[in-house]
Coordinates of C-alpha atoms and ligand atoms in Angstrom, one line a residue:
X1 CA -10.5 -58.3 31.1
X2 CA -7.2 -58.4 29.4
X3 CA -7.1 -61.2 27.0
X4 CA -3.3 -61.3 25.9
X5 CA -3.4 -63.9 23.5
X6 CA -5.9 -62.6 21.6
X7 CA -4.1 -58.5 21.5
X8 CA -0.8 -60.6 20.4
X9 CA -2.8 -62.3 17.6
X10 CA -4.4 -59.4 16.7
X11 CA -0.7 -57.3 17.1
X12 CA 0.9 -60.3 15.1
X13 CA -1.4 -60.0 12.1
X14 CA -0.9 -56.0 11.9
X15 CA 2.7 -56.3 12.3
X16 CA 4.0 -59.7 10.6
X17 CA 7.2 -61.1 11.9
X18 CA 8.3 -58.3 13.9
X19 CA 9.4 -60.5 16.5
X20 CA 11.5 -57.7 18.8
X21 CA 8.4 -55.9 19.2
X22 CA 6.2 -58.6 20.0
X23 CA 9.1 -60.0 22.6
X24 CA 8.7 -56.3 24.2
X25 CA 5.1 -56.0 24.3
X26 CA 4.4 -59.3 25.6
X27 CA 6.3 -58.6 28.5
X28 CA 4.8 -55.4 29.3
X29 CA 0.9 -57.3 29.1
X30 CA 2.4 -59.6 31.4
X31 CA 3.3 -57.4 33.9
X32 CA 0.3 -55.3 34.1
X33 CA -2.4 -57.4 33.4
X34 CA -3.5 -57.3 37.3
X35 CA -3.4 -53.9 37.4
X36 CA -5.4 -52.9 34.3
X37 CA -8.1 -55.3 35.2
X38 CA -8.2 -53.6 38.7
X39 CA -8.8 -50.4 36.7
X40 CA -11.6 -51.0 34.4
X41 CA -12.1 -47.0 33.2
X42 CA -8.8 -48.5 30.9
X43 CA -10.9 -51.2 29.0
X44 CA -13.0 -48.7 28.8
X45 CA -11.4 -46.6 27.0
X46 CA -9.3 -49.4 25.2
X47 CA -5.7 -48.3 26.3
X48 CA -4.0 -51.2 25.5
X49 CA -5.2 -51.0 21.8
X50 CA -4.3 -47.5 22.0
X51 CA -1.0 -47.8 23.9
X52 CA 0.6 -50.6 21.5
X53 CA 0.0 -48.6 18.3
X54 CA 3.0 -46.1 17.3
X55 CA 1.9 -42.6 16.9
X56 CA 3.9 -42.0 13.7
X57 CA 6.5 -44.2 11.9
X58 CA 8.9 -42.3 9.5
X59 CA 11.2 -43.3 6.8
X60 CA 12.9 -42.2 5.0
X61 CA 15.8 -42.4 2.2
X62 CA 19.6 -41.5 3.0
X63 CA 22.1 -41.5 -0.2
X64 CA 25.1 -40.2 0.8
X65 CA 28.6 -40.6 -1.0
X66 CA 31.7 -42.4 -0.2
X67 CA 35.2 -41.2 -0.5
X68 CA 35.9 -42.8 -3.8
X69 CA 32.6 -41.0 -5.0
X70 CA 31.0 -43.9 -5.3
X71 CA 26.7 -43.4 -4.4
X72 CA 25.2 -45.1 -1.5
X73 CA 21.5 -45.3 -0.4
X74 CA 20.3 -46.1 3.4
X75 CA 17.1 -46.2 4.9
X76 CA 16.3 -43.7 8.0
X77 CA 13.6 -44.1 10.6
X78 CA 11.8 -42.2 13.6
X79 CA 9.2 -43.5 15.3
X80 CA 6.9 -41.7 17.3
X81 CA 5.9 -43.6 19.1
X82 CA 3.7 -41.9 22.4
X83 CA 4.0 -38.2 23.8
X84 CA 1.2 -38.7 26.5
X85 CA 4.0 -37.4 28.9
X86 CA 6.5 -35.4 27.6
X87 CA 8.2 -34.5 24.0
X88 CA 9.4 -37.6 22.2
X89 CA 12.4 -38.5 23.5
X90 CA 14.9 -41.2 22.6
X91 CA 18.0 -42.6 20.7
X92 CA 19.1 -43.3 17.1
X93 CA 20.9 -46.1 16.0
X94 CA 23.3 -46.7 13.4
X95 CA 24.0 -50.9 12.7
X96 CA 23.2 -52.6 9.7
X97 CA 21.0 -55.2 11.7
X98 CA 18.6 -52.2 12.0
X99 CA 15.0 -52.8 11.0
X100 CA 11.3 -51.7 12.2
X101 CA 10.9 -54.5 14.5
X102 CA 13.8 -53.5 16.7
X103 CA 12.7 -49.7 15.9
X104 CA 9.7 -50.6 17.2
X105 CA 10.8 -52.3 20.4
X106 CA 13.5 -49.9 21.3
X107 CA 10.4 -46.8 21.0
X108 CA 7.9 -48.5 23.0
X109 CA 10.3 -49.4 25.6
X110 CA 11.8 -46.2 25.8
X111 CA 8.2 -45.0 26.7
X112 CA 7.9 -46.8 30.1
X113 CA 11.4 -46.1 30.7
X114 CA 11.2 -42.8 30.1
X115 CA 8.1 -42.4 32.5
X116 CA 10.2 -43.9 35.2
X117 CA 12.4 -40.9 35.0
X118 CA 10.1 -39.1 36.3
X119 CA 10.7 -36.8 33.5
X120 CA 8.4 -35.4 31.3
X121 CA 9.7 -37.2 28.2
X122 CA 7.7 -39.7 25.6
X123 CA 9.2 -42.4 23.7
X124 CA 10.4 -42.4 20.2
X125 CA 13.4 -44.2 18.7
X126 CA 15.1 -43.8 15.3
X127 CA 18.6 -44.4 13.3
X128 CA 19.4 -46.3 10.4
X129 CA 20.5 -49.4 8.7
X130 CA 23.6 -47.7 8.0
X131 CA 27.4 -49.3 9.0
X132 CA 29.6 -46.6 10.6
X133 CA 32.0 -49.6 11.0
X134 CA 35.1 -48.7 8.6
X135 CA 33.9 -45.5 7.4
X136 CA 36.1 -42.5 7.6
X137 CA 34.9 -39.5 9.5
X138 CA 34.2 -37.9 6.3
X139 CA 32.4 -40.2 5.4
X140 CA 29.9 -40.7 8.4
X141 CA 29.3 -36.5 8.2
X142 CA 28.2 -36.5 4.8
X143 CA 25.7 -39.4 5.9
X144 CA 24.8 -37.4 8.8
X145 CA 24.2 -34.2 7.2
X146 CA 21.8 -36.2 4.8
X147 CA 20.2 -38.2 7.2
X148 CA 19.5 -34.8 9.2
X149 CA 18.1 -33.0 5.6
X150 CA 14.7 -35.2 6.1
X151 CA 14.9 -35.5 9.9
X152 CA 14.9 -31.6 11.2
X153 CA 11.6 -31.5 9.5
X154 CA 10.2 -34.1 12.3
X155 CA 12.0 -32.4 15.4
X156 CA 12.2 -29.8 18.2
X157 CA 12.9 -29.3 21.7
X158 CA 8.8 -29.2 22.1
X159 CA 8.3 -32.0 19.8
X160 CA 10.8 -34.3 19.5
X161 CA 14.6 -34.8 20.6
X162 CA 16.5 -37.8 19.6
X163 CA 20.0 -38.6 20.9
X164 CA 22.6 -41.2 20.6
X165 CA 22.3 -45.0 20.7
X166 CA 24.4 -47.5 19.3
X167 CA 26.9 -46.3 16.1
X168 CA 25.7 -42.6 17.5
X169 CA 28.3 -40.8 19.8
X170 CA 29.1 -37.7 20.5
X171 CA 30.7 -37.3 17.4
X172 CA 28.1 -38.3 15.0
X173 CA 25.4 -36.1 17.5
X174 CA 27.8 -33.6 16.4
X175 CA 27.3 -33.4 12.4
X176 CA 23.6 -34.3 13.0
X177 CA 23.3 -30.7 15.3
X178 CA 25.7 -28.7 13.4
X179 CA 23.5 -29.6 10.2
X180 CA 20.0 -29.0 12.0
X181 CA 21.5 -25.7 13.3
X182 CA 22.1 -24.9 9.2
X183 CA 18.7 -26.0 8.3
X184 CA 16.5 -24.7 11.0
X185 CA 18.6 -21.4 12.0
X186 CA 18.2 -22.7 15.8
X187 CA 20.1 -23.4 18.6
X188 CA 17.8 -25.0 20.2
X189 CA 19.7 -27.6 22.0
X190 CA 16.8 -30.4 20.0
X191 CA 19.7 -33.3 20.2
X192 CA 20.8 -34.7 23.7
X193 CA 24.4 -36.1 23.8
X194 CA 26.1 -32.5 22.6
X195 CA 29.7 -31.8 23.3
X196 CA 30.4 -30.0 26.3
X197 CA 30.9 -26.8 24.6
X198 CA 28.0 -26.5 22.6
X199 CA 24.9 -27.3 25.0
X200 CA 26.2 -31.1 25.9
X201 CA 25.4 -31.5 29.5
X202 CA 28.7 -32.9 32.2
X203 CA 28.1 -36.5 32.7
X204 CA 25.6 -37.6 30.3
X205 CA 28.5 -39.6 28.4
X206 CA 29.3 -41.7 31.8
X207 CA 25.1 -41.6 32.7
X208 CA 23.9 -45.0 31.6
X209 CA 26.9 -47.2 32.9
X210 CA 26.8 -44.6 36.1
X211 CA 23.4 -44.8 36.3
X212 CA 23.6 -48.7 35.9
X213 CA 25.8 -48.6 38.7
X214 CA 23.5 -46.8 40.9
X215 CA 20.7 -49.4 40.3
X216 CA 22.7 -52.3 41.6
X217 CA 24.4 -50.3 44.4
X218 CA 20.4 -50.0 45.7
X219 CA 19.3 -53.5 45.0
X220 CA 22.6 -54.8 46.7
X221 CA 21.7 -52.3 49.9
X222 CA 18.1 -53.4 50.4
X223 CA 19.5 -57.0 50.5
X224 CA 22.6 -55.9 52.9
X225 CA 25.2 -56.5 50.7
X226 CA 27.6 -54.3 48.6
X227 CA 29.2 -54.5 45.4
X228 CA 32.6 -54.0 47.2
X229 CA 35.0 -56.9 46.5
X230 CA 31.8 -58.5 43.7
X231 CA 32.9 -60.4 40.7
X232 CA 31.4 -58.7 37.9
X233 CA 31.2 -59.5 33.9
X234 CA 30.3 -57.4 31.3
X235 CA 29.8 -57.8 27.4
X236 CA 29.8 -54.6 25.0
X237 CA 32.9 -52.6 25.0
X238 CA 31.2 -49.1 24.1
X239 CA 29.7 -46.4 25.7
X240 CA 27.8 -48.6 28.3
X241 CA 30.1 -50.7 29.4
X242 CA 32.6 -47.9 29.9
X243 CA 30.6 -46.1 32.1
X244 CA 29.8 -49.5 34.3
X245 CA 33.4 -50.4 34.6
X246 CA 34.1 -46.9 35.4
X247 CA 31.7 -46.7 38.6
X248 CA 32.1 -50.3 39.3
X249 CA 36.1 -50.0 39.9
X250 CA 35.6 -46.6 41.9
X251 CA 33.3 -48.5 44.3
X252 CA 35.6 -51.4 44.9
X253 CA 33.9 -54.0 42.5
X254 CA 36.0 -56.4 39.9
X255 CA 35.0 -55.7 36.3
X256 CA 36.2 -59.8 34.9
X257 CA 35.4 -59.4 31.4
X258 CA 34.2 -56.9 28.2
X259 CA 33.7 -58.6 24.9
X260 CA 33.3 -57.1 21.1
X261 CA 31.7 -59.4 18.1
X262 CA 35.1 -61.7 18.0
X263 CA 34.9 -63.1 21.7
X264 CA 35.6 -61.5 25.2
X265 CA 38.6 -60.6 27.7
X266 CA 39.0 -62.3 30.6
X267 CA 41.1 -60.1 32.8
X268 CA 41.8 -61.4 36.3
X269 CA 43.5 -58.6 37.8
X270 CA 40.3 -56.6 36.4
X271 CA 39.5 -53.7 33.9
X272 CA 40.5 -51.0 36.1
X273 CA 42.5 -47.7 35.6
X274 CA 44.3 -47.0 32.1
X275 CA 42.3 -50.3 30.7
X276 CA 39.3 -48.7 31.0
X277 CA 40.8 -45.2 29.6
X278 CA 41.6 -48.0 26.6
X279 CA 38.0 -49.0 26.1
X280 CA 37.6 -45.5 24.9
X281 CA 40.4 -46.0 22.1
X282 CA 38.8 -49.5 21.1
X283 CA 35.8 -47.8 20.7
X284 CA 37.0 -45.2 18.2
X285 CA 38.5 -48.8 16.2
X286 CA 35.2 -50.1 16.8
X287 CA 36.5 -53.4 15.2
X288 CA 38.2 -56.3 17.1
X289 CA 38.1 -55.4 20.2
X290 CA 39.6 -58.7 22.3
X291 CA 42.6 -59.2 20.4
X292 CA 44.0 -55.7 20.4
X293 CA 43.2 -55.4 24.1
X294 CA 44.9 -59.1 24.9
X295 CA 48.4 -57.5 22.8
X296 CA 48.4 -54.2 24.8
X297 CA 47.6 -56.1 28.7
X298 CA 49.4 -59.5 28.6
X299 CA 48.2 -61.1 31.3
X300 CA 44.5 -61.4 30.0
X301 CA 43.1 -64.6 28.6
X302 CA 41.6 -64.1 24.9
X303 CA 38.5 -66.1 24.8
X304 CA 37.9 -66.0 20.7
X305 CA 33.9 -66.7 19.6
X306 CA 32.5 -66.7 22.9
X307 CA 30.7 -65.5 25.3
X308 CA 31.7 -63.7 28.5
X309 CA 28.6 -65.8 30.5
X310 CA 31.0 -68.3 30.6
X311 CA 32.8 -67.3 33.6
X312 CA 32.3 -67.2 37.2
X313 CA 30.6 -64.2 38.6
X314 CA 28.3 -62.5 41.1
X315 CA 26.8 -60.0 39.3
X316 CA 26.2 -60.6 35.1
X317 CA 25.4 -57.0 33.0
X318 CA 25.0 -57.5 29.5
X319 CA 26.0 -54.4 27.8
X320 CA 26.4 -55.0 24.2
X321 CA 23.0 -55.5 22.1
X322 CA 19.0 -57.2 22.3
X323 CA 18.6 -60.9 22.9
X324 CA 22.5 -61.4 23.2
X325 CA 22.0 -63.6 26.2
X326 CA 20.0 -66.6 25.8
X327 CA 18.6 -69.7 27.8
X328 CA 22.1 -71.7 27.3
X329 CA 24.1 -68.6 28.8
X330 CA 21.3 -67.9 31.7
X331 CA 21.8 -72.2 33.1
X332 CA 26.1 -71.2 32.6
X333 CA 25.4 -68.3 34.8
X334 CA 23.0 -70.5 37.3
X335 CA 25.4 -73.2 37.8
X336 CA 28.4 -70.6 38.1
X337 CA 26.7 -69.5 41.3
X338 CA 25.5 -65.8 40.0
X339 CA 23.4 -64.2 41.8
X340 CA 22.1 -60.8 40.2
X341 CA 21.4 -60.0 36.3
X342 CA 21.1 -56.6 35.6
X343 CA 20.3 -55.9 32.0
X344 CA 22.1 -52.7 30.7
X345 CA 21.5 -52.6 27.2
X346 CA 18.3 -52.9 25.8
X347 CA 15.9 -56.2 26.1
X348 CA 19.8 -58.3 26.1
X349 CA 18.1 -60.8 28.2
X350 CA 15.9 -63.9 25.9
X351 CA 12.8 -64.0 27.5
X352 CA 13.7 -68.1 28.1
X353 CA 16.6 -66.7 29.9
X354 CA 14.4 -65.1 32.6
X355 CA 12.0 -67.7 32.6
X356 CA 15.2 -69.8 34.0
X357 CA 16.5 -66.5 36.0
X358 CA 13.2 -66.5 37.6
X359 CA 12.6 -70.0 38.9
X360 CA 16.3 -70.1 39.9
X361 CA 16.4 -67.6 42.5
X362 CA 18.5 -64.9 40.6
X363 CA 17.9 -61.8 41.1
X364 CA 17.3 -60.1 37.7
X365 CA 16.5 -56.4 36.8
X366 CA 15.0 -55.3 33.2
X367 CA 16.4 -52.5 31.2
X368 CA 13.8 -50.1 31.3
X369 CA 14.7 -49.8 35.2
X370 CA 18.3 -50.1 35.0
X371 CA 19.9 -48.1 32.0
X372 CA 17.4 -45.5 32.7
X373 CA 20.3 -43.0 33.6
X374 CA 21.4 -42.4 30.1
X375 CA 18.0 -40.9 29.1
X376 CA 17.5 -39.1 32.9
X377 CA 20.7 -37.2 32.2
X378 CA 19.4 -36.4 28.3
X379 CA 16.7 -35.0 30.2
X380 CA 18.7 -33.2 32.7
X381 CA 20.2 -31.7 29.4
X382 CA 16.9 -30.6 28.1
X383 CA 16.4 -28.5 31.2
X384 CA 20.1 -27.2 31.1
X385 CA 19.2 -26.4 27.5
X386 CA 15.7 -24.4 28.4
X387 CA 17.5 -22.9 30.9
X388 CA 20.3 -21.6 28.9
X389 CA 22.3 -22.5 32.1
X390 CA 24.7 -25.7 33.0
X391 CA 25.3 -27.6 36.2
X392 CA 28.2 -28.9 37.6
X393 CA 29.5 -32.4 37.0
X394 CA 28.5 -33.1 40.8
X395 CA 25.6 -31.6 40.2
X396 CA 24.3 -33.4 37.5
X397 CA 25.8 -36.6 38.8
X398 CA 23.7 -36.0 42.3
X399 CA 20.3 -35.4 40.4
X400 CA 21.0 -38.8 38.5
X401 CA 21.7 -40.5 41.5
X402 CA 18.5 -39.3 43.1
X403 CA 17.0 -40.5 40.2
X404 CA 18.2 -44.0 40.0
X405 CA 17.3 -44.2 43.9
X406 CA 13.9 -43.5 43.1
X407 CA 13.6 -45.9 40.3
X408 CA 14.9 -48.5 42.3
X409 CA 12.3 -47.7 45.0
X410 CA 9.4 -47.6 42.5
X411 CA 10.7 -51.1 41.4
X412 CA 10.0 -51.9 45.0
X413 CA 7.0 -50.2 45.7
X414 CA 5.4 -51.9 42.5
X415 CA 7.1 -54.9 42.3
X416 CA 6.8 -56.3 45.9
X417 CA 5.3 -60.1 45.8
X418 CA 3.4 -61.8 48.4
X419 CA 6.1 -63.6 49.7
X420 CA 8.1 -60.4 50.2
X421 CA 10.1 -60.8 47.3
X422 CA 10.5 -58.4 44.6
X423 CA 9.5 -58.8 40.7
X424 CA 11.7 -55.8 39.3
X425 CA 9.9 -56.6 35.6
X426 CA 6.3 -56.3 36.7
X427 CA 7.6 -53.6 39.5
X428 CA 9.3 -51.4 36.1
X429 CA 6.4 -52.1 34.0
X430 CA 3.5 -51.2 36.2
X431 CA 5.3 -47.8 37.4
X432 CA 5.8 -47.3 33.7
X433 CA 2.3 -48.1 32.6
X434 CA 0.8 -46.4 35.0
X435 CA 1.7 -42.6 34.7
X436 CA 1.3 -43.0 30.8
X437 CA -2.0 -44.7 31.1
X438 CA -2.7 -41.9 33.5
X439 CA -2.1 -39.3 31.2
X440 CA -3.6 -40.6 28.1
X441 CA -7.4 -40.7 30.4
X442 CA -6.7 -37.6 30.9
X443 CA -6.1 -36.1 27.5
X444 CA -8.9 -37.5 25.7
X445 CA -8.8 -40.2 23.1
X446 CA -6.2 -38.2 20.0
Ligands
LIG1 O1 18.2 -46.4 25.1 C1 18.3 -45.3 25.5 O2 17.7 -44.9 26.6 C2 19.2 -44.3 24.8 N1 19.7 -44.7 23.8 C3 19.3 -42.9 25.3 C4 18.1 -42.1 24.8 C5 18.3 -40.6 25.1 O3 17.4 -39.9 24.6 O4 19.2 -40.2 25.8

């Protein structure tokens, strides 16, 4: 029988004060406890011990130098952290807050996420504690040309493919390929998130907010409703939220609010057409993003230091970072009359807050379910790559929609209570856990 307590002690004392990670792994035991002790062959064959272990965890060092030729060093990471189903597979992350813990969290996450793909692709995460806030663009290729010296030797389209995450776009995926094309003399396609031109697949840049979009479309269907005409407020101004606001307009929604670290927009008349074309300019700034956008569109209300949970909406998706919504911002959301969380960046959700989501009545969907569509169409790029061969924009997009579909209906099929109600964490994790768990009994204990 699964003791959790006792695997969290045990986790706790291997991996002191790596609180992200435990926060992840908790949630997963949670879920699947049922199910693993309906399937005692696991026990057996201690999966849990096995699952919650990393592979391999790299670091490495990263001095690069500024344009005043002054020397910095950073740190660099990958970790491995299960291929039971696929290639490693997942992003890299530039931000100072960066640290193992998070590492950690955003790897083994990305491993049940990645299995509800339905891709063959494993989990791995990597990145550094490096700031690509205010550094010119000279700047951020030299550090990327170092960081990729040590990481080619840990890579390949058989092995291992990272991709971007947050501080990584399309430009930084850039210097990081053009330097492992140098090194390895391949071109291989081994990072996901390429330009157009050189191996990048159509769409991936709009997948996760698409793909976001898709989720909630289905989750609004099975309930008969439609996001036509809903309320909805996002945090984050980057890559995700774009995406979201983008899909969200198209289908007739109201996107209220974005946010950046000094405070959020509220926008009555909604983010819609050139506003959202501007997200993509305040992204390249990647600085203050509220006040800039409250010069350039007057009739928006500048909200300084806070939160965008502070006003009244139907649907909440937290875009921006982990654990940026907590228990205080969940009962704002309650009492505003919300009625669906959908968590688009990674574990932004407190695990208080969904305690209170939960006996509430709101409906709330994890990440590993939702932003799934960022890594799906990374994966759709993979196969473009093997191929040597790319699909259309509406082809690419229709695959991803398929795939969000099916996510949402293994949520269901997985998640379904007693009462008829559906548990999209347990529903995420178990489909998740399962194929992995699956594949690891059948490859022998390595
Ligand atoms: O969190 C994520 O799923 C990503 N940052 C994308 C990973 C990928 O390999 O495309």
């Amino acid at each position: 029988m699964m003791n959790i307590d006792r695997i969290l002690l045990d986790l706790e004392k291997r991996n002191p004060g790596e609180k992200e990670f435990m926060q992840a792994v908790r949630e997963v035991l949670e879920s699947i406890e049922d199910v693993y002790n309906e399937n005692q062959h696991f026990e057996a064959l201690n999966i849990i011990e096995r699952l919650v272990e990393p592979d391999r965890v790299l670091s490495f060092k990263v001095p690069w130098t500024d344009d005043e030729g002054k020397i910095h060093v950073n740190r660099g990471y990958r970790v491995q952290f299960n291929n039971a189903i696929g290639p490693y597979k997942g992003g890299l992350r530039f931000h100072p807050s960066l640290n193992l813990s998070i590492l950690k969290f955003l790897a083994f996450e990305q491993v049940f996420k990645n299995s509800l793909t339905s891709l063959p692709m494993g989990g791995a995460k990597g990145g550094s504690d490096f700031d690509p806030k205010g550094k010119s663009s000279a700047e951020i290729m030299r550090f990327c040309q170092s960081f990729m010296l040590e990481l080619w030797k840990l890579i390949g389209p058989d092995m291992d493919v990272p991709a971007g995450d947050i501080g990584v776009g399309m430009k930084e995926i850039g210097y990081l390929y053009g330097m492992y094309k140098k090194l390895s003399g391949n071109h291989n396609g081994v990072l996901t998130g390429k330009g157009i031109n050189w191996g990048g697949s159509a769409i991936r840049p709009e997948a996760t907010g698409y793909g976001v979009v898709y989720f909630i479309t289905e989750m609004l269907r099975m309930r008969g409703d439609s996001i036509e005409g809903k309320r909805i407020a996002i945090s984050g101004f980057g890559n995700v939220a774009w995406g979201v606001a983008k899909k969200a307009t198209e289908l007739g929604a109201k996107i209220i609010t974005i946010s950046g670290p000094d405070g959020y927009i509220y926008d009555s008349q909604g983010v819609s057409g050139d506003k959202i074309d501007y997200m993509l300019e305040l992204r390249i700034s990647n600085d203050d993003i509220v006040k800039p956008y409250s010069y350039e569109f007057t009739e928006v209300e500048y909200n300084p230091n806070k939160k965008p949970w502070e006003e009244p909406c139907d649907i909440a998706i937290p875009c921006a970072i982990q654990n940026e919504m907590d228990e205080a911002d969940a009962e704002r959301l309650i009492k505003n009359g919300c009625s669906y969380v959908c968590e688009a960046a990674n574990m932004p959700c407190t695990r208080g807050a969904i305690d209170l989501f939960r006996k509430s009545g709101i409906i709330f969907a994890p990440s590993k379910a939702v932003n799934a569509g960022g890594v799906s169409a990374s994966g759709l790029e993979m196969s473009q790559n093997a191929m040597k061969y790319s699909w259309t924009p509406e082809e690419v997009d229709k695959k991803l929609h398929q795939i969000m579909k099916n996510i949402h209906s293994t949520c269901v099929k997985y998640g379904t209570q007693t009462d008829g109600s559906v548990d999209y964490v347990k529903g995420a994790n178990i489909a998740g856990f399962l194929k992995v768990a699956n594949a690891m009994v059948d490859q022998g204990v390595i």
